[in-house]
Coordinates of C-alpha atoms in Angstrom, one line a residue:
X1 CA -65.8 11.2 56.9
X2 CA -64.6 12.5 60.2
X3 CA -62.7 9.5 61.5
X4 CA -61.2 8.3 58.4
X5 CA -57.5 8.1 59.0
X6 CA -58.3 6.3 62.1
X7 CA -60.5 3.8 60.6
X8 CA -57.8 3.5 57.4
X9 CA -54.6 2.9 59.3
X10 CA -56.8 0.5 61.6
X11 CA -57.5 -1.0 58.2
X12 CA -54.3 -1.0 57.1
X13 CA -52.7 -2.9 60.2
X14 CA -55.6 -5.7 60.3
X15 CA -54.9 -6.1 56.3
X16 CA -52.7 -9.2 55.7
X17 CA -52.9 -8.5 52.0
X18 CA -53.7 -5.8 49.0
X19 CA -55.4 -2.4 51.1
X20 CA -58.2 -1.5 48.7
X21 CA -61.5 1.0 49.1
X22 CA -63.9 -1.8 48.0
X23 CA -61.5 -4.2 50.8
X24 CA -62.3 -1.7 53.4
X25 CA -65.9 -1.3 53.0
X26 CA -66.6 -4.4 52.7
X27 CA -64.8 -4.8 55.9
X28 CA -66.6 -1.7 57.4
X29 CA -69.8 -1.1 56.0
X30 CA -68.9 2.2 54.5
X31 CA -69.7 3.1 50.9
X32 CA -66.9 2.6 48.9
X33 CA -66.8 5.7 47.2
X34 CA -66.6 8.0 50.4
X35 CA -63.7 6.2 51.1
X36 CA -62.2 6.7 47.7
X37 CA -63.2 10.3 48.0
X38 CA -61.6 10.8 51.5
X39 CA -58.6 8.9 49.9
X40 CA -57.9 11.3 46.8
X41 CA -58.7 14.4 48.3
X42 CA -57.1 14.8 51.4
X43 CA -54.1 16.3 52.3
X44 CA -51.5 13.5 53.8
X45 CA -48.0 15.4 53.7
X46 CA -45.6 15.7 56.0
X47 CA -47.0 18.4 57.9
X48 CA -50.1 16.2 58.6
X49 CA -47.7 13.2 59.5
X50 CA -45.8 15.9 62.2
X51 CA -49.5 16.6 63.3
X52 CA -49.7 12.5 64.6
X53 CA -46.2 12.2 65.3
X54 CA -46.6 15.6 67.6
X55 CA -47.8 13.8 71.2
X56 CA -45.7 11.1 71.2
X57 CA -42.6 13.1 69.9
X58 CA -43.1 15.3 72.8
X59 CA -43.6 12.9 75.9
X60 CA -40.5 10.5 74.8
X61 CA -38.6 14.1 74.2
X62 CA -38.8 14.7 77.7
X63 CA -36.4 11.6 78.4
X64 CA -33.4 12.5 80.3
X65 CA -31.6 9.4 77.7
X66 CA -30.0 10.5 74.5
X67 CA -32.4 11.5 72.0
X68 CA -31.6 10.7 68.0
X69 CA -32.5 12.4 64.7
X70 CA -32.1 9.6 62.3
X71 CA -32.3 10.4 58.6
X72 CA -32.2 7.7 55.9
X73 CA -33.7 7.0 52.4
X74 CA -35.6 4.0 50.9
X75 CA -37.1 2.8 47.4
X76 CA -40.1 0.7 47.2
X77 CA -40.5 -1.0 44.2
X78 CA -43.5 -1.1 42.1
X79 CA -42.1 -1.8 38.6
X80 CA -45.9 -2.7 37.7
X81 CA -47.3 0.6 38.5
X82 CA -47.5 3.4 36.1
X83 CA -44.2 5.5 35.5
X84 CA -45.0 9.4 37.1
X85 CA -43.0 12.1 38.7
X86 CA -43.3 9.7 42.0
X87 CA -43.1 6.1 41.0
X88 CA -39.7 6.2 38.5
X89 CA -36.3 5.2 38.1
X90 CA -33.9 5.5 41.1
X91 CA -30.7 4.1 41.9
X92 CA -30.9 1.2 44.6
X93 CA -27.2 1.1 46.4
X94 CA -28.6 -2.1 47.6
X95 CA -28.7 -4.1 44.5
X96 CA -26.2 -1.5 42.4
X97 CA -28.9 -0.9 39.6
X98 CA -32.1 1.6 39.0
X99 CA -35.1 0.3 40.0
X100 CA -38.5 1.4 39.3
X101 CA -40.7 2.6 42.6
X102 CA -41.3 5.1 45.6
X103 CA -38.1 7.0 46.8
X104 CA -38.6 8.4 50.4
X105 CA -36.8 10.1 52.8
X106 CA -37.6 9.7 57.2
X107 CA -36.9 11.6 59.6
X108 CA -37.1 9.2 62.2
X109 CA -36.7 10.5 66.4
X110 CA -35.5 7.6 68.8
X111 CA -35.8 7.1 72.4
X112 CA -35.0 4.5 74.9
X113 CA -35.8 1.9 72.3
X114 CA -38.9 3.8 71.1
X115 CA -39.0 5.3 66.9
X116 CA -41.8 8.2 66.1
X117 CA -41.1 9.4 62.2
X118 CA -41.8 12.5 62.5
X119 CA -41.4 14.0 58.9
X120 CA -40.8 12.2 55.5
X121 CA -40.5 13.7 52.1
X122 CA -40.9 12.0 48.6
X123 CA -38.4 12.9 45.7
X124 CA -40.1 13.5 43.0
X125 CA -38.6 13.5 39.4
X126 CA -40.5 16.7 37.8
X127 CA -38.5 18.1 34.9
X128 CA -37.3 15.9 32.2
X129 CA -33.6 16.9 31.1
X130 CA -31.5 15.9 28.2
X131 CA -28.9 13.7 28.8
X132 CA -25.6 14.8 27.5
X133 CA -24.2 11.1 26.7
X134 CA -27.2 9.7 25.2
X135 CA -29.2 12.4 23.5
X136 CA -32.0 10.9 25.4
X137 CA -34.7 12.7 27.6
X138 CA -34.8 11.2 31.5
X139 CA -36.3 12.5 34.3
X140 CA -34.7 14.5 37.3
X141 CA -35.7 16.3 40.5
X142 CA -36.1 19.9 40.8
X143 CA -34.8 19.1 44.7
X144 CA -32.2 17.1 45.5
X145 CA -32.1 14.4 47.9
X146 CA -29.5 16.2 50.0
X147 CA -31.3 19.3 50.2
X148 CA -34.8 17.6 51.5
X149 CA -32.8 16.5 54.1
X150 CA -31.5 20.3 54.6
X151 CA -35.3 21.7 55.2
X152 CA -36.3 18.5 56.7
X153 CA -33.4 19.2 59.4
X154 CA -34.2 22.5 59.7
X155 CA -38.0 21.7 60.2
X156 CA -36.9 19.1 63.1
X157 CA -34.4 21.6 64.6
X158 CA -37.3 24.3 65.3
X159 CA -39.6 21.7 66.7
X160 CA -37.8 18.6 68.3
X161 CA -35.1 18.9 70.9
X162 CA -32.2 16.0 70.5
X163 CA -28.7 15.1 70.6
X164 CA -27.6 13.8 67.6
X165 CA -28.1 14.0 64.3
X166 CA -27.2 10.4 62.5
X167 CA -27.0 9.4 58.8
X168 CA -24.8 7.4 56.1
X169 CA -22.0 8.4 53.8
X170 CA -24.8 10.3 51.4
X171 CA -25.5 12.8 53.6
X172 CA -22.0 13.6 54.5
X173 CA -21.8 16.8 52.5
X174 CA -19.9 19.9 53.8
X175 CA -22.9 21.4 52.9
X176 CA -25.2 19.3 55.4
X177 CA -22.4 19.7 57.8
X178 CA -22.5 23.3 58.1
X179 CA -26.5 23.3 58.5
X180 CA -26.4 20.8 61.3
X181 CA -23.2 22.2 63.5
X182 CA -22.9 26.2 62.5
X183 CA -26.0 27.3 61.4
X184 CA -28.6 24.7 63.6
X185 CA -26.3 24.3 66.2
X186 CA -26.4 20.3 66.4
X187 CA -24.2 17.8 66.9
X188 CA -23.7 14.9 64.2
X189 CA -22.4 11.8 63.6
X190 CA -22.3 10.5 59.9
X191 CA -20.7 7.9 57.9
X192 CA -18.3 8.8 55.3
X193 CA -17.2 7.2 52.3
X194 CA -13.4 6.0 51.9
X195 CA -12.3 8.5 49.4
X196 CA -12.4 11.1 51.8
X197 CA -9.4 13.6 52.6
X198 CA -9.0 15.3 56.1
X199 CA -6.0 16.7 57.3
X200 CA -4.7 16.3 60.5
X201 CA -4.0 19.8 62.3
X202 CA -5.3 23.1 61.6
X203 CA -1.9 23.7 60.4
X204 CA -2.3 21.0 58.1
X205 CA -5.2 22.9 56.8
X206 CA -4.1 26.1 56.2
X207 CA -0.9 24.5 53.7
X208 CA -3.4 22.4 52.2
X209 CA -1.9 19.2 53.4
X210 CA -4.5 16.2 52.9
X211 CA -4.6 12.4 53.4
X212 CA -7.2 9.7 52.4
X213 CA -8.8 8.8 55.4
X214 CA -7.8 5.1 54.0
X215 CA -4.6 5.5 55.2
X216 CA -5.2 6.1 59.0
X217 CA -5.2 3.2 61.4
X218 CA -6.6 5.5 65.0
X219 CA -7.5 1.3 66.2
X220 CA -10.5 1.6 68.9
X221 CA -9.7 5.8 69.2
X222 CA -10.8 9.2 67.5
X223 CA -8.7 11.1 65.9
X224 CA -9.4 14.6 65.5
X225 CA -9.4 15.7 61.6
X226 CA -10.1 18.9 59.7
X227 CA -12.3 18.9 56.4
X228 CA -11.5 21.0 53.4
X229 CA -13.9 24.0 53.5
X230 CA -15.5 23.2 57.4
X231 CA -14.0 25.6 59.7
X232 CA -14.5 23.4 62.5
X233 CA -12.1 20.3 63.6
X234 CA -14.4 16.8 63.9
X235 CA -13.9 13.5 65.2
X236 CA -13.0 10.7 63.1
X237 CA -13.2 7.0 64.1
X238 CA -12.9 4.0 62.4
X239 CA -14.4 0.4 62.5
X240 CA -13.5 -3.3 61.4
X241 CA -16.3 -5.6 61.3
X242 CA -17.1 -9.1 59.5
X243 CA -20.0 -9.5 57.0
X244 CA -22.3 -12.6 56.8
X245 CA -20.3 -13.5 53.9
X246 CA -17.4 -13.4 55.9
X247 CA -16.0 -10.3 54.0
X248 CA -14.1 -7.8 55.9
X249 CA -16.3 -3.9 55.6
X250 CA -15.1 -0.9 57.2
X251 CA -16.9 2.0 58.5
X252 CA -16.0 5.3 59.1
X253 CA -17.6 8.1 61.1
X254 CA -17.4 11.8 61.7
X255 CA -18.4 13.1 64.6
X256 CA -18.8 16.9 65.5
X257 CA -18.8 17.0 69.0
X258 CA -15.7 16.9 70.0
X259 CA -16.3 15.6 74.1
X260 CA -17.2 12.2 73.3
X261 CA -15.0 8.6 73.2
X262 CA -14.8 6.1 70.1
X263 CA -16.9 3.9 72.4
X264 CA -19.7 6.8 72.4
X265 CA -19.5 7.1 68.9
X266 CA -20.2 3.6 68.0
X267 CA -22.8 3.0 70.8
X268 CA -24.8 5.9 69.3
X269 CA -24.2 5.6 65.6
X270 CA -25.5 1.8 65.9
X271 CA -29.4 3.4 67.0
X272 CA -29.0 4.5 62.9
X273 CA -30.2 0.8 62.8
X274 CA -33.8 1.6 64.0
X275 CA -34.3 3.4 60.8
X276 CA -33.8 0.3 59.1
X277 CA -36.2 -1.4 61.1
X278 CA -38.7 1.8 60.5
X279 CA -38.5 0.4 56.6
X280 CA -38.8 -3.1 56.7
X281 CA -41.8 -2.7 59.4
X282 CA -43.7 0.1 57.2
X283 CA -43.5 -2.2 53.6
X284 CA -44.3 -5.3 55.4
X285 CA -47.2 -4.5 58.4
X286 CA -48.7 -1.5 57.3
X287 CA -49.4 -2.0 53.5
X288 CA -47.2 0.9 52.6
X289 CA -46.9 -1.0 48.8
X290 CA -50.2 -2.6 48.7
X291 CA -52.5 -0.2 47.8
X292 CA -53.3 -0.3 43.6
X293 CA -53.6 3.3 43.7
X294 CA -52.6 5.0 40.3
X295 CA -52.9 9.1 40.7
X296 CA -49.9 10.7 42.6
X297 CA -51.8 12.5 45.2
X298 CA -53.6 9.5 46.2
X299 CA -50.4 7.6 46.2
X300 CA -49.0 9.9 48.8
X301 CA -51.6 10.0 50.7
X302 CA -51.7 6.4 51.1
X303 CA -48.2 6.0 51.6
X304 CA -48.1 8.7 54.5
X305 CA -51.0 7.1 56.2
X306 CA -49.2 4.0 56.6
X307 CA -46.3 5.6 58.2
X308 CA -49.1 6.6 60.7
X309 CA -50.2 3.0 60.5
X310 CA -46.5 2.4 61.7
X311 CA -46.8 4.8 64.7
X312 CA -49.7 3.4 66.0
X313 CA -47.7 0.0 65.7
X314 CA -44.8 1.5 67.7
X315 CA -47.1 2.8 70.8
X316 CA -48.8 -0.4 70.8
X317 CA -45.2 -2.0 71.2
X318 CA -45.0 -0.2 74.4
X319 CA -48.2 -1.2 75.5
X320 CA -48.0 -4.9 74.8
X321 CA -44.2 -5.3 74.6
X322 CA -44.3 -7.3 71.3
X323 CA -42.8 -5.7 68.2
X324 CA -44.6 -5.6 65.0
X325 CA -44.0 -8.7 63.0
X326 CA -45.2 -10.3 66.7
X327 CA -48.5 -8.1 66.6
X328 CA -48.9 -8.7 63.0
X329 CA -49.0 -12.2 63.5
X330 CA -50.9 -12.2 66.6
X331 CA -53.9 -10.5 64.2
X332 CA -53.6 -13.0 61.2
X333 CA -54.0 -15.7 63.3
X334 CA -57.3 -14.1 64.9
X335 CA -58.5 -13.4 61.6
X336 CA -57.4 -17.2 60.5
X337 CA -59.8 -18.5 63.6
X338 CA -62.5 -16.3 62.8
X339 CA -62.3 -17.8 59.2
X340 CA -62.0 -21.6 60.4
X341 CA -64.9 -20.6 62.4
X342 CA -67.1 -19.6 60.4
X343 CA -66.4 -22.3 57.5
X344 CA -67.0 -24.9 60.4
X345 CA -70.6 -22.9 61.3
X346 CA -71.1 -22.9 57.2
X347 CA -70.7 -26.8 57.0
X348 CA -72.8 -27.9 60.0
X349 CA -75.8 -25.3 59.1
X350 CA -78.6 -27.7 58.3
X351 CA -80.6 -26.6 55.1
X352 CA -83.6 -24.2 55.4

């Protein structure tokens, strides 16, 4: 089927409910078992995502604005789906417990309001281990989550031009910061958690003389800190903001280039926040969890179409200048009419 990821990520975005082959060729008039077949043997990775993601990455690129790399992970629950190497136990910051689902990590570039993913990985937990505590076997991943952002990074660096590289406190290993700054040559900014020691002068440095970032006050400034084991100085800003709760949350950020204000800092970390977007938009208009699939391969595949789904989504933004939820919406209630429609046209049909 030549045209089937066109005519399955149309499918997906028209879907208001569970994405299934016999769903879609009903819908289409295709046999359902090409479909299936096109579903569980094709080859729906990354590199096939980068393949969509190519022409639009490359025209926004162009932009003389300031072009972010955003990485950040997600989970998608599906606690009803059969345990695998994919779809297992991960920790959820969010709710502070393992859940069962789909752990993914985006690379996500952003442009003048416009977000093209343009690679994502899945960690997959493929050897079991032994855990020392409990005796009892568990499953862990041959690849860490910090290195799949390493190659990820890399893969980005030798194909997409940008400006920064933004991410949270998980990613804000020495190890990731050397990759970015000495080794790509890219300029970050990432959040890091409060337990962190800096010292404050090369000086500082050299006689081993650290603080805990907790106890600096730099206000609405930078203040320029050395890491233990980075050969290179880095920014370090800190804000004060309210929660919804009214509880009082701090962040602070590290920032490698060196030529830029707090207010620069916080301007362009806050564009992290289209990554979040990227997530909610992907599980909730383009099916990403609502396909029953069971074997991993066709998991995957389904999951990276719908991140394709997403793209076509975020060019039809430009187009239209709705955002998704609005589009989505827009298309249910066609698909409401069309229903109300043809129920009237059922009850007024006079008997043959």
């Amino acid at each position: 089927m030549d045209n089937f990821v066109d005519l399955y990520t149309d499918y997906l975005i028209s879907s208001s409910s569970y994405t299934t082959a016999t769903g879609m060729a009903s819908l289409l008039s295709i046999k359902h078992d090409k479909i299936t077949r096109a579903l569980g043997t094709g080859v729906y990775d990354s590199k096939f995502l980068w393949k969509k993601a190519k022409p639009y990455v490359e025209e926004l690129t162009q932009s003389k604005e300031t072009i972010i790399l955003s990485f950040d992970d997600s989970i998608q629950e599906k606690q009803y789906t059969a345990e695998s190497e994919l779809n297992t136990w991960h920790f959820d910051h969010v709710f502070g417990r393992s859940v069962k689902g789909i752990n993914f990590l985006t690379a996500l570039v952003e442009v003048g309001g416009m977000r093209i993913p343009c690679g994502v990985e899945f960690i997959k937990k493929d050897l079991w281990v032994t855990d020392k505590k409990t005796g009892k076997k568990k499953r862990k991943s041959s690849k860490t989550k910090n290195e799949l952002f390493r190659e990820m990074l890399e893969e980005c660096s030798s194909k997409i031009h940008f400006d920064y590289v933004l991410a949270d406190s998980w990613f804000s290993s020495v190890e990731n910061m050397i990759c970015c700054k000495k080794t790509l040559k890219n300029d970050f900014i990432i959040a890091l958690k409060s337990n962190r020691k800096v010292a404050l002068s090369l000086e500082d440095k050299q006689n081993e003389t650290y603080i805990n970032i907790k106890t600096l006050q730099p206000g609405q400034q930078t203040v320029e800190v050395w890491f233990e084991k980075l050969d290179f100085p880095l920014l370090l800003t800190k804000q004060v903001f309210k929660n919804e709760n009214d509880t009082v949350g701090e962040l602070y950020l590290a920032c490698s280039d060196l030529s830029v204000s707090y207010d620069q800092i916080t301007t362009i970390y806050k564009k992290r926040w289209a990554v979040e977007e990227y997530h909610k938009s992907i599980k909730s208009n383009t099916g990403f969890a609502k396909s029953p699939t069971k074997k991993t391969a066709t998991q995957t595949n389904h999951f990276v179409l719908s991140i394709i789904a997403y793209i076509k989504l975020e060019w039809l933004k430009q187009r239209t200048g709705k955002n998704h939820f609005a589009m989505k919406t827009q298309i249910y209630l066609a698909a409401q009419q069309a229903a109300y429609n043809e129920l009237k046209n059922l009850s007024t049909t006079k008997a043959a």
